[in-house]
Coordinates of C-alpha atoms and ligand atoms in Angstrom, one line a residue:
M79 CA 82.2 199.3 164.1
N80 CA 83.1 196.7 166.7
N81 CA 86.7 197.5 167.6
A82 CA 87.3 194.6 170.0
L83 CA 90.7 192.9 169.6
Y84 CA 89.6 189.3 169.2
N85 CA 91.6 186.2 169.7
F86 CA 90.6 182.8 168.3
T87 CA 92.4 180.2 170.4
A88 CA 93.9 177.2 168.6
P89 CA 91.1 174.7 168.0
S90 CA 91.2 171.0 168.7
N91 CA 91.4 168.8 165.6
E92 CA 88.1 167.5 164.2
P93 CA 87.4 163.9 165.6
V94 CA 87.5 161.1 163.0
L95 CA 84.2 159.3 163.2
E96 CA 84.3 155.5 163.1
Y97 CA 81.5 154.6 160.7
L98 CA 80.8 151.3 162.4
E99 CA 78.1 149.3 160.8
G100 CA 74.7 150.5 162.1
S101 CA 76.1 153.8 163.4
N102 CA 74.2 157.0 162.6
E103 CA 77.0 158.4 160.5
R104 CA 77.3 155.1 158.5
I105 CA 73.5 155.1 157.8
L106 CA 73.6 158.7 156.6
L107 CA 76.7 158.0 154.5
D108 CA 75.2 154.9 152.8
K109 CA 72.1 156.9 152.0
E110 CA 74.1 159.7 150.4
L111 CA 76.3 157.3 148.5
K112 CA 73.2 155.8 147.0
R113 CA 71.8 159.2 146.2
Q114 CA 75.0 160.5 144.4
E115 CA 75.3 157.2 142.5
S116 CA 71.8 157.4 141.2
V117 CA 72.0 160.9 139.7
E118 CA 74.1 162.5 137.1
I119 CA 74.5 166.1 138.1
E120 CA 75.6 169.1 136.0
I121 CA 78.6 171.1 137.2
P122 CA 78.7 174.6 135.9
L123 CA 81.4 177.2 136.4
I124 CA 80.7 179.6 139.2
I125 CA 82.0 183.1 138.5
G126 CA 80.9 186.2 140.5
G127 CA 78.5 183.9 142.3
K128 CA 76.7 183.0 139.1
E129 CA 76.5 179.6 137.4
I130 CA 77.9 179.7 133.9
R131 CA 77.3 176.9 131.3
T132 CA 79.6 177.0 128.3
G133 CA 78.2 174.0 126.5
N134 CA 81.8 172.7 126.1
T135 CA 81.5 169.7 128.4
G136 CA 83.3 166.7 129.8
K137 CA 82.3 163.8 132.1
V138 CA 83.2 162.9 135.7
V139 CA 83.3 159.2 136.3
M140 CA 84.0 156.8 139.1
P141 CA 87.6 155.5 138.9
H142 CA 86.5 152.1 140.4
H143 CA 83.7 151.8 137.9
H144 CA 84.6 154.1 135.0
G145 CA 81.5 153.3 133.0
H146 CA 79.5 155.1 135.6
I147 CA 79.1 158.8 135.0
L148 CA 78.6 161.0 138.1
A149 CA 78.4 164.4 136.4
T150 CA 78.8 166.4 133.3
Y151 CA 80.9 169.5 133.8
H152 CA 81.3 172.7 131.8
K153 CA 84.8 173.8 130.7
A154 CA 86.0 177.4 130.8
G155 CA 87.5 179.1 127.7
E156 CA 89.4 182.3 127.5
K157 CA 86.3 184.4 127.9
E158 CA 85.3 182.8 131.2
V159 CA 88.9 183.0 132.5
N160 CA 88.7 186.8 131.9
M161 CA 85.3 187.0 133.5
A162 CA 86.7 185.1 136.6
I163 CA 89.6 187.5 136.9
D164 CA 87.3 190.5 136.6
A165 CA 85.0 189.1 139.2
A166 CA 87.9 188.4 141.6
L167 CA 89.2 191.9 141.2
E168 CA 85.8 193.6 141.5
V169 CA 85.1 192.2 145.0
N170 CA 88.7 192.4 146.1
R171 CA 88.5 195.8 148.0
L172 CA 85.2 195.0 149.7
W173 CA 86.5 191.6 150.9
N174 CA 89.9 192.8 152.2
N175 CA 88.4 195.9 153.9
L176 CA 85.9 193.8 155.9
P177 CA 86.7 193.3 159.6
W178 CA 88.8 190.1 159.7
T179 CA 86.5 188.6 162.2
T180 CA 83.8 188.6 159.5
R181 CA 86.0 186.6 157.2
A182 CA 86.8 184.3 160.2
S183 CA 83.1 183.7 160.9
I184 CA 82.6 182.6 157.3
M185 CA 85.5 180.1 157.6
L186 CA 84.1 178.8 160.9
K187 CA 80.6 178.5 159.5
A188 CA 82.0 176.5 156.5
A189 CA 83.8 174.2 158.9
E190 CA 80.6 173.7 160.9
L191 CA 78.5 173.0 157.8
L192 CA 81.0 170.3 156.8
A193 CA 81.1 168.8 160.2
T194 CA 77.3 168.5 160.3
T195 CA 74.9 169.1 157.4
Y196 CA 77.3 168.2 154.6
R197 CA 79.6 165.6 156.2
S198 CA 78.1 162.8 154.3
T199 CA 77.8 164.8 151.1
I200 CA 81.5 165.7 150.9
N201 CA 82.5 162.2 152.0
A202 CA 80.3 160.5 149.4
A203 CA 81.5 162.8 146.6
T204 CA 85.2 162.2 147.6
M205 CA 84.6 158.4 147.8
L206 CA 82.8 158.1 144.5
G207 CA 84.7 160.7 142.5
Q208 CA 88.3 160.2 143.8
S209 CA 87.9 156.5 144.8
K210 CA 88.7 156.9 148.5
N211 CA 87.5 154.4 151.1
I212 CA 85.5 155.7 154.1
Y213 CA 88.4 156.3 156.4
Q214 CA 90.6 157.9 153.7
S215 CA 87.8 160.2 152.8
E216 CA 86.8 161.1 156.4
I217 CA 90.4 162.1 157.4
D218 CA 90.7 164.2 154.2
A219 CA 87.5 165.7 153.0
V220 CA 86.0 166.2 156.4
C221 CA 88.6 166.3 159.1
E222 CA 91.5 168.0 157.4
T223 CA 89.3 170.5 155.5
I224 CA 87.7 171.5 158.8
D225 CA 91.1 171.7 160.5
F226 CA 92.5 173.9 157.8
L227 CA 89.5 176.3 158.1
K228 CA 89.6 176.5 161.9
Y229 CA 93.3 176.7 162.4
N230 CA 93.7 179.3 159.7
V231 CA 91.5 181.6 161.7
S232 CA 93.7 181.3 164.8
F233 CA 96.9 181.6 162.7
A234 CA 95.5 184.8 161.1
G235 CA 94.9 186.2 164.5
K236 CA 98.6 185.6 165.4
I237 CA 99.8 187.3 162.3
Y238 CA 97.5 190.3 162.8
E239 CA 98.6 190.5 166.5
F240 CA 102.3 191.1 165.5
Q241 CA 103.2 194.7 165.8
P242 CA 106.6 196.4 165.9
R243 CA 107.8 198.4 168.9
S244 CA 107.6 202.2 168.9
A245 CA 110.5 204.3 170.0
F246 CA 110.6 207.9 171.4
N247 CA 108.4 210.4 169.6
Q248 CA 106.8 207.9 167.2
L249 CA 104.1 205.3 166.7
N250 CA 104.8 202.3 164.5
R251 CA 102.2 200.0 163.2
M252 CA 101.9 197.2 160.7
E253 CA 98.9 196.8 158.5
F254 CA 98.5 193.4 156.9
R255 CA 97.1 194.1 153.5
A256 CA 95.9 191.4 151.1
L257 CA 98.0 191.0 147.9
E258 CA 97.2 193.6 145.3
G259 CA 95.4 191.6 142.6
F260 CA 94.0 188.0 142.7
V261 CA 95.5 184.6 143.7
F262 CA 95.5 181.7 141.2
A263 CA 94.6 178.6 143.2
V264 CA 95.4 175.4 141.3
S265 CA 94.4 172.2 143.1
P266 CA 95.3 168.5 142.7
F267 CA 93.0 165.5 142.6
N268 CA 94.2 163.7 145.6
F269 CA 93.0 165.7 148.6
T270 CA 89.7 167.5 148.9
S271 CA 91.1 169.4 151.9
I272 CA 94.0 170.8 149.8
A273 CA 91.5 172.1 147.2
S274 CA 89.7 173.9 150.0
N275 CA 92.8 175.2 151.6
L276 CA 94.5 176.5 148.4
N277 CA 91.6 178.9 148.2
M278 CA 90.5 179.5 151.8
A279 CA 94.0 180.2 153.1
P280 CA 94.6 183.3 150.9
V281 CA 90.9 184.2 151.2
M282 CA 91.2 184.2 155.0
M283 CA 93.9 186.9 154.6
G284 CA 91.6 189.1 152.5
N285 CA 92.5 187.8 149.0
T286 CA 90.2 186.7 146.2
T287 CA 90.9 183.7 143.9
V288 CA 90.5 182.2 140.5
W289 CA 90.3 178.5 141.2
K290 CA 91.3 175.8 138.7
P291 CA 90.1 172.5 140.3
A292 CA 91.5 169.1 139.1
T293 CA 89.1 167.6 136.6
T294 CA 89.2 164.2 138.5
A295 CA 88.1 165.8 141.8
L296 CA 85.3 167.9 140.4
L297 CA 82.4 166.3 142.2
S298 CA 83.7 166.9 145.7
N299 CA 85.2 170.3 144.7
Y300 CA 81.9 171.5 143.3
Y301 CA 80.1 170.6 146.6
L302 CA 82.9 172.4 148.5
M303 CA 82.2 175.5 146.5
K304 CA 78.5 175.3 147.3
V305 CA 79.3 175.0 151.0
F306 CA 81.6 178.0 150.9
M307 CA 78.7 180.0 149.3
E308 CA 76.2 178.8 151.9
A309 CA 78.6 179.8 154.6
G310 CA 78.3 183.4 153.4
L311 CA 81.3 183.8 151.0
P312 CA 80.4 186.9 148.9
A313 CA 80.1 186.4 145.1
G314 CA 83.4 186.6 143.3
V315 CA 85.7 185.9 146.3
I316 CA 86.3 182.4 144.9
N317 CA 85.7 181.8 141.2
F318 CA 85.3 178.1 140.3
V319 CA 86.7 177.5 136.8
P320 CA 87.0 173.9 135.7
G321 CA 88.6 173.1 132.3
S322 CA 91.9 172.4 130.7
G323 CA 94.8 173.3 133.0
S324 CA 97.1 174.4 130.3
L325 CA 94.5 176.7 128.6
I326 CA 93.3 178.3 131.9
G327 CA 96.9 178.5 133.2
K328 CA 98.2 180.3 130.1
H329 CA 95.5 183.1 130.3
V330 CA 95.6 183.5 134.0
M331 CA 99.4 183.7 134.2
N332 CA 99.3 186.5 131.5
S333 CA 97.1 188.8 133.7
Y334 CA 98.7 192.0 134.9
H335 CA 96.8 191.5 138.2
M336 CA 98.1 188.0 138.9
A337 CA 99.5 188.5 142.4
G338 CA 100.1 184.9 143.6
V339 CA 99.9 181.3 142.7
H340 CA 98.8 178.8 145.4
F341 CA 99.5 175.4 143.9
T342 CA 99.6 171.7 144.8
G343 CA 100.3 169.1 142.2
S344 CA 103.1 167.7 140.2
N345 CA 106.6 169.2 139.9
A346 CA 106.2 169.5 136.1
T347 CA 103.1 171.6 136.3
F348 CA 104.6 173.9 139.0
N349 CA 107.7 174.4 136.9
T350 CA 105.5 175.4 134.0
L351 CA 103.7 178.0 136.1
W352 CA 106.9 179.3 137.5
G353 CA 108.4 179.6 134.0
Q354 CA 105.3 181.5 132.9
A355 CA 105.6 183.8 135.9
A356 CA 109.3 184.4 135.2
G357 CA 108.5 185.1 131.5
N358 CA 105.8 187.6 132.4
L359 CA 107.6 189.6 135.2
E360 CA 107.7 192.8 133.1
N361 CA 103.9 192.6 132.7
Y362 CA 102.8 192.1 136.4
K363 CA 101.8 194.9 138.7
S364 CA 103.7 193.2 141.6
Y365 CA 106.2 190.3 141.9
P366 CA 103.8 187.4 142.4
R367 CA 104.0 185.1 145.4
L368 CA 104.6 181.6 144.2
V369 CA 103.7 178.9 146.7
G370 CA 103.8 175.3 145.4
E371 CA 103.8 171.9 147.1
T372 CA 104.8 169.3 144.6
G373 CA 105.9 165.7 144.3
G374 CA 107.9 163.3 146.5
K375 CA 109.9 160.2 146.5
D376 CA 109.3 159.4 150.1
F377 CA 111.4 156.9 152.0
I378 CA 111.4 154.6 155.0
F379 CA 114.9 154.0 156.4
A380 CA 115.3 151.0 158.7
H381 CA 118.2 151.0 161.2
P382 CA 119.4 147.5 162.2
S383 CA 117.8 148.1 165.7
A384 CA 114.3 148.6 164.2
L385 CA 111.4 146.3 165.2
T386 CA 110.3 144.4 162.1
R387 CA 106.6 144.4 162.8
E388 CA 106.4 148.2 163.3
L389 CA 108.5 148.6 160.1
A390 CA 106.2 146.3 158.1
V391 CA 103.0 148.0 159.2
A392 CA 104.4 151.4 158.4
A393 CA 105.4 150.2 155.0
I394 CA 102.0 148.8 154.2
R395 CA 100.0 151.8 155.5
G396 CA 102.6 154.3 154.2
A397 CA 102.8 152.8 150.7
F398 CA 99.4 151.6 149.9
E399 CA 96.7 153.7 151.7
Y400 CA 94.8 155.6 149.0
Q401 CA 96.6 153.4 146.4
G402 CA 99.9 155.2 147.1
Q403 CA 98.5 158.5 145.6
K404 CA 99.6 160.7 148.5
C405 CA 102.4 163.0 147.9
S406 CA 103.8 161.7 151.2
A407 CA 103.4 157.9 150.3
A408 CA 106.4 155.7 151.1
S409 CA 107.8 154.5 147.8
R410 CA 111.3 153.5 148.5
M411 CA 112.6 151.6 151.5
Y412 CA 116.1 150.8 152.8
V413 CA 116.3 147.7 155.0
P414 CA 119.4 146.1 156.5
E415 CA 120.2 142.5 155.5
S416 CA 119.9 141.3 159.1
L417 CA 116.2 142.4 159.3
W418 CA 115.2 141.7 155.7
P419 CA 113.9 138.0 155.7
E420 CA 111.5 138.6 158.6
T421 CA 110.4 142.0 157.3
R422 CA 109.9 140.7 153.8
D423 CA 107.8 137.8 154.9
M424 CA 105.6 140.1 157.0
I425 CA 105.1 142.8 154.3
V426 CA 104.4 140.3 151.6
S427 CA 101.8 138.4 153.7
M428 CA 100.1 141.7 154.7
A429 CA 100.1 142.9 151.1
E430 CA 98.6 139.7 150.0
E431 CA 95.7 140.0 152.5
I432 CA 94.7 143.4 151.0
T433 CA 91.6 143.5 148.9
V434 CA 91.3 146.1 146.2
G435 CA 87.8 147.1 144.9
D436 CA 84.8 149.3 145.2
V437 CA 84.7 152.1 147.9
K438 CA 81.3 150.9 149.1
D439 CA 82.7 147.6 150.3
A440 CA 84.3 148.7 153.6
S441 CA 86.6 145.6 153.8
N442 CA 88.6 146.9 150.8
F443 CA 91.8 148.6 152.1
M444 CA 92.5 149.8 148.6
N445 CA 90.4 151.1 145.7
A446 CA 91.1 152.3 142.2
V447 CA 93.8 154.7 141.0
I448 CA 92.4 158.0 139.7
D449 CA 92.3 157.6 135.9
E450 CA 93.6 155.8 132.8
K451 CA 96.6 158.0 132.4
A452 CA 97.7 157.3 136.0
F453 CA 97.0 153.6 135.5
D454 CA 99.1 153.4 132.4
S455 CA 101.9 155.3 133.9
I456 CA 102.0 153.2 137.1
T457 CA 101.7 149.9 135.3
G458 CA 104.5 151.0 133.0
Y459 CA 106.8 151.1 136.0
I460 CA 105.6 147.6 137.1
D461 CA 106.3 146.2 133.6
Y462 CA 109.7 147.8 133.6
A463 CA 110.6 146.1 136.9
K464 CA 109.2 142.8 135.6
S465 CA 111.5 142.9 132.6
S466 CA 114.6 144.0 134.5
N467 CA 117.3 141.6 135.8
E468 CA 118.0 144.1 138.6
A469 CA 114.6 143.7 140.2
K470 CA 112.1 141.1 141.2
I471 CA 108.4 141.5 142.1
L472 CA 107.8 140.1 145.6
T473 CA 104.1 140.5 145.5
G474 CA 101.4 142.2 143.3
G475 CA 102.4 143.2 139.9
T476 CA 98.9 142.5 138.5
Y477 CA 96.4 145.0 137.3
S478 CA 93.2 145.4 135.3
K479 CA 91.4 148.5 133.9
E480 CA 88.4 146.6 132.6
E481 CA 85.9 147.8 135.1
G482 CA 87.9 150.2 137.3
F483 CA 91.5 151.2 137.4
F484 CA 92.7 148.5 139.8
I485 CA 96.3 147.7 140.6
R486 CA 97.4 145.2 143.3
P487 CA 99.8 146.5 146.0
T488 CA 103.2 145.8 144.5
I489 CA 106.5 145.3 146.2
I490 CA 109.7 145.3 144.2
E491 CA 113.1 144.3 145.5
T492 CA 116.0 145.7 143.7
V493 CA 119.8 145.2 143.9
N494 CA 120.4 148.6 142.3
P495 CA 119.8 151.6 144.7
H496 CA 119.5 153.8 141.7
F497 CA 116.9 151.6 140.0
K498 CA 114.3 153.7 138.2
T499 CA 111.5 152.9 140.7
M500 CA 113.9 154.0 143.6
E501 CA 114.3 157.4 141.9
E502 CA 111.2 158.6 140.1
E503 CA 107.8 159.5 141.6
I504 CA 105.3 156.8 140.6
F505 CA 102.3 158.0 142.5
G506 CA 100.7 154.6 142.8
P507 CA 100.7 151.4 144.9
V508 CA 104.3 150.5 144.3
L509 CA 107.0 150.2 147.0
T510 CA 110.6 149.4 146.0
V511 CA 113.0 148.0 148.6
Y512 CA 116.8 148.1 148.6
V513 CA 118.4 145.7 151.0
Y514 CA 121.8 147.0 152.4
K515 CA 124.6 145.2 154.2
D516 CA 124.5 146.2 157.9
K517 CA 128.1 147.4 157.7
D518 CA 127.2 149.8 154.9
L519 CA 124.8 151.8 157.0
D520 CA 126.6 155.2 156.5
D521 CA 126.9 154.8 152.8
T522 CA 123.2 153.8 152.6
I523 CA 122.2 156.9 154.5
E524 CA 124.1 159.0 152.0
L525 CA 122.4 157.1 149.1
C526 CA 119.0 157.8 150.6
D527 CA 119.9 161.5 150.8
T528 CA 121.1 161.8 147.2
T529 CA 119.0 159.3 145.2
S530 CA 116.0 161.5 144.4
P531 CA 115.6 165.2 143.5
F532 CA 112.7 165.4 146.0
G533 CA 112.7 166.3 149.7
L534 CA 109.1 165.8 151.0
T535 CA 108.7 163.1 153.6
G536 CA 110.8 160.4 155.1
A537 CA 110.9 158.1 158.1
V538 CA 113.5 156.3 160.2
F539 CA 112.8 153.2 162.2
S540 CA 115.2 152.6 165.0
Q541 CA 115.2 151.4 168.6
D542 CA 118.6 152.9 169.1
R543 CA 117.7 156.6 170.0
I544 CA 121.3 157.8 169.3
A545 CA 121.3 156.2 165.9
A546 CA 117.9 157.7 165.1
A547 CA 119.1 161.2 166.0
R548 CA 122.2 160.7 163.9
I549 CA 120.2 159.6 160.9
C550 CA 117.6 162.4 161.4
N551 CA 120.5 164.9 161.3
K552 CA 122.2 163.3 158.3
L553 CA 118.9 163.4 156.3
R554 CA 118.2 167.0 157.3
Y555 CA 117.4 168.2 153.8
A556 CA 116.0 164.9 152.5
A557 CA 112.5 165.5 153.9
G558 CA 110.5 168.6 155.1
N559 CA 108.4 166.2 157.2
F560 CA 110.5 163.7 159.0
Y561 CA 109.2 160.9 161.1
I562 CA 110.9 158.8 163.8
N563 CA 109.3 155.4 164.2
D564 CA 106.2 156.3 162.3
K565 CA 105.0 156.1 158.7
P566 CA 105.8 159.1 156.5
T567 CA 102.1 159.9 155.7
G568 CA 99.3 161.4 157.8
A569 CA 100.4 164.9 158.7
I570 CA 97.8 166.7 160.7
V571 CA 97.0 170.4 160.5
G572 CA 98.4 172.4 163.4
L573 CA 100.4 169.4 164.6
Q574 CA 102.8 168.7 161.7
P575 CA 102.8 171.6 159.3
F576 CA 103.4 170.1 155.9
G577 CA 105.8 170.6 152.9
G578 CA 109.2 169.9 151.6
S579 CA 111.9 171.6 149.7
R580 CA 114.3 170.6 146.9
A581 CA 112.0 169.6 143.9
S582 CA 109.1 169.1 146.3
G583 CA 108.1 172.7 146.5
T584 CA 108.6 176.0 148.2
N585 CA 108.1 174.5 151.7
D586 CA 105.7 177.1 152.9
K587 CA 104.1 174.6 155.3
A588 CA 100.4 174.3 154.7
G589 CA 98.6 173.8 158.1
G590 CA 100.9 176.3 159.8
E591 CA 101.0 180.1 160.1
F592 CA 104.0 180.3 157.7
N593 CA 101.8 179.6 154.8
L594 CA 99.4 182.5 155.7
V595 CA 102.2 185.0 155.8
R596 CA 102.7 184.5 152.1
W597 CA 99.2 185.9 151.5
V598 CA 99.7 189.2 153.1
N599 CA 101.4 192.3 151.8
P600 CA 102.4 194.2 155.0
R601 CA 102.5 197.9 155.2
T602 CA 104.5 199.6 157.9
I603 CA 103.2 202.9 159.1
K604 CA 105.4 205.3 161.1
E605 CA 103.9 208.4 162.6
T606 CA 106.1 211.1 164.1
F607 CA 104.5 213.2 166.9
V608 CA 106.8 216.2 166.8
P609 CA 108.5 216.5 163.4
A610 CA 111.9 218.1 163.0
T611 CA 111.9 221.9 162.1
D612 CA 115.6 222.3 161.2
Y613 CA 117.3 220.3 158.5
K614 CA 120.7 220.7 160.2
Y615 CA 121.8 218.1 162.8
P616 CA 123.0 219.5 166.2
Y617 CA 126.6 218.4 165.7
M618 CA 126.8 220.7 162.6
K619 CA 126.2 223.8 164.7
K620 CA 129.1 225.8 166.1
Ligands
NAD789 P1 98.9 167.8 138.3 O1 100.1 168.7 138.3 O2 98.7 166.9 137.1 O3 97.6 168.7 138.4 C1 97.5 169.7 139.4 C2 96.5 170.8 138.9 O4 97.2 171.5 137.9 C3 95.3 170.3 138.2 O5 94.2 171.1 138.6 C4 95.6 170.4 136.8 O6 94.5 170.6 135.9 C5 96.4 171.7 136.8 N1 97.3 172.0 135.6 C6 97.9 171.0 134.8 N2 98.6 171.7 133.9 C7 98.5 173.0 134.1 C8 99.0 174.2 133.5 N3 99.8 174.1 132.5 N4 98.6 175.4 134.0 C9 97.8 175.5 135.1 N5 97.3 174.4 135.7 C10 97.6 173.2 135.2 O7 98.9 167.0 139.6 P2 97.8 165.9 140.1 O8 98.0 164.7 139.3 O9 96.5 166.5 140.3 O10 98.4 165.6 141.6 C11 99.4 164.7 141.8 C12 100.7 165.4 142.1 O11 100.5 166.3 143.2 C13 101.8 164.4 142.6 O12 103.0 164.8 142.0 C14 101.8 164.7 144.1 O13 103.0 164.4 144.7 C15 101.5 166.1 144.2 N6 100.9 166.5 145.5 C16 101.8 167.2 146.4 C17 101.3 167.5 147.6 C18 102.2 168.3 148.6 O14 101.7 168.8 149.6 N7 103.5 168.3 148.3 C19 100.0 167.2 148.0 C20 99.2 166.5 147.1 C21 99.7 166.2 145.9

């Protein structure tokens, strides 16, 4: 056995390719988009390395052209959930007893395959299946996925490196065991990279998973699973189980061996999972680790010293990229009266320039929202604002689901800082602005802190550095990722570890070593060289 102590230095982040017309990467991507559009693939379950077809099927469609079917997928029932749990448990010992450098090499190979052979595959699947434009897909499906895989390897090394001191007559060691049981990875539709990381972070630390992917991200998630297998992931380490979340969740959460939940998605779903874990505590072998990153009601706060153009660009990019379907998307904004007329004119004119449409037309800044349920929910908020005398729609407010689920970027101005769209997570291209009197700065900071139950991301814009520091401090718990003079989206692995508290989750910071610590179950071993031979202590002797 190779007993070298190996150190993986922190990697540099994967470069974002430009996809200029005529470039090699653009030609390859266009070809792959055509290929994936022209076939309807079948997506089986993958349990213990084997493809399983249940015959109970559903369809994967393009959100921007929902009549176009991309795939038929098979849904798991109770039997398949049990098979997935058994497969994860069967390989558990083998996997966590491997030298960690072997696990690391599989992560690094998966990263390399995604950077090269499968770059266009994973991008095309994310673009078509989740309606992301080239740039949004490249920064997520390719770059962030690769960054998670590579950084986790170096974070794991740092964790394994940690050892306690040894005092006189003893040797102390820490052993970083995997959790005893399997991890339930439950992923959202909006980031391919998160789907990868919810599995691969625990897997790097020696765990095995049962993976419930989001139905609306199945195309890219299936290709991811194939890449993991090609990279050498042994059968059963990750078990890919599409189907109904509530059905799969109920059976998995009942398992005696459920050792952890790695979740990203809505606050409501995480609360359900937490409730099930709490109700099952007597039935588990160990207290499960519950790690969940959930929703946000992310803000941009403008100080009167802010520069209006910077503010307007941050608002447009922060609120409307990927149709506002980022957990970090700006969805409420506080602007002082003195800056408002100029800021308003700029954001309205920028929003009106935006075109919304097919992902293959590179001039579209925005594409479709994910599905009909999301479309109905988002447009419900828009209609509510239209009918209220406390709000007016400054731009947008129109939508159509005829061909695809398209919603124009919508900016609402409200006179009520507690207006519904200032408080609830909408998860769509809707930004609500509250204009405050400059003299009410302190009260407005307080409002910003207390308006929403979430605490995910937020930004302050200010040229006055002292004011920025003061606001940053006052809004200490309002955001787990706080930005000064930048939009509140776009956290990068290794550079801005991501997550928030309050109703936004457990804040275990994906993209940092804190997250990986949750997936180990450390054992401390103390060895005494010369053990005691008399039970009496010296002071007891005459
Ligand atoms: P969702 O909660 O609807 O679904 C997430 C996953 O949970 C899906 O795979 C779904 O099938 C599954 N699920 C649903 N009910 C379940 C149940 N009862 N048991 C087990 N699994 C169940 O979320 P979504 O619509 O896919 O994603 C959007 C949400 O995710 C937004 O609220 C967004 O803010 C949040 N999000 C947060 C972060 C973050 O890092 N904080 C990142 C991305 C997305």
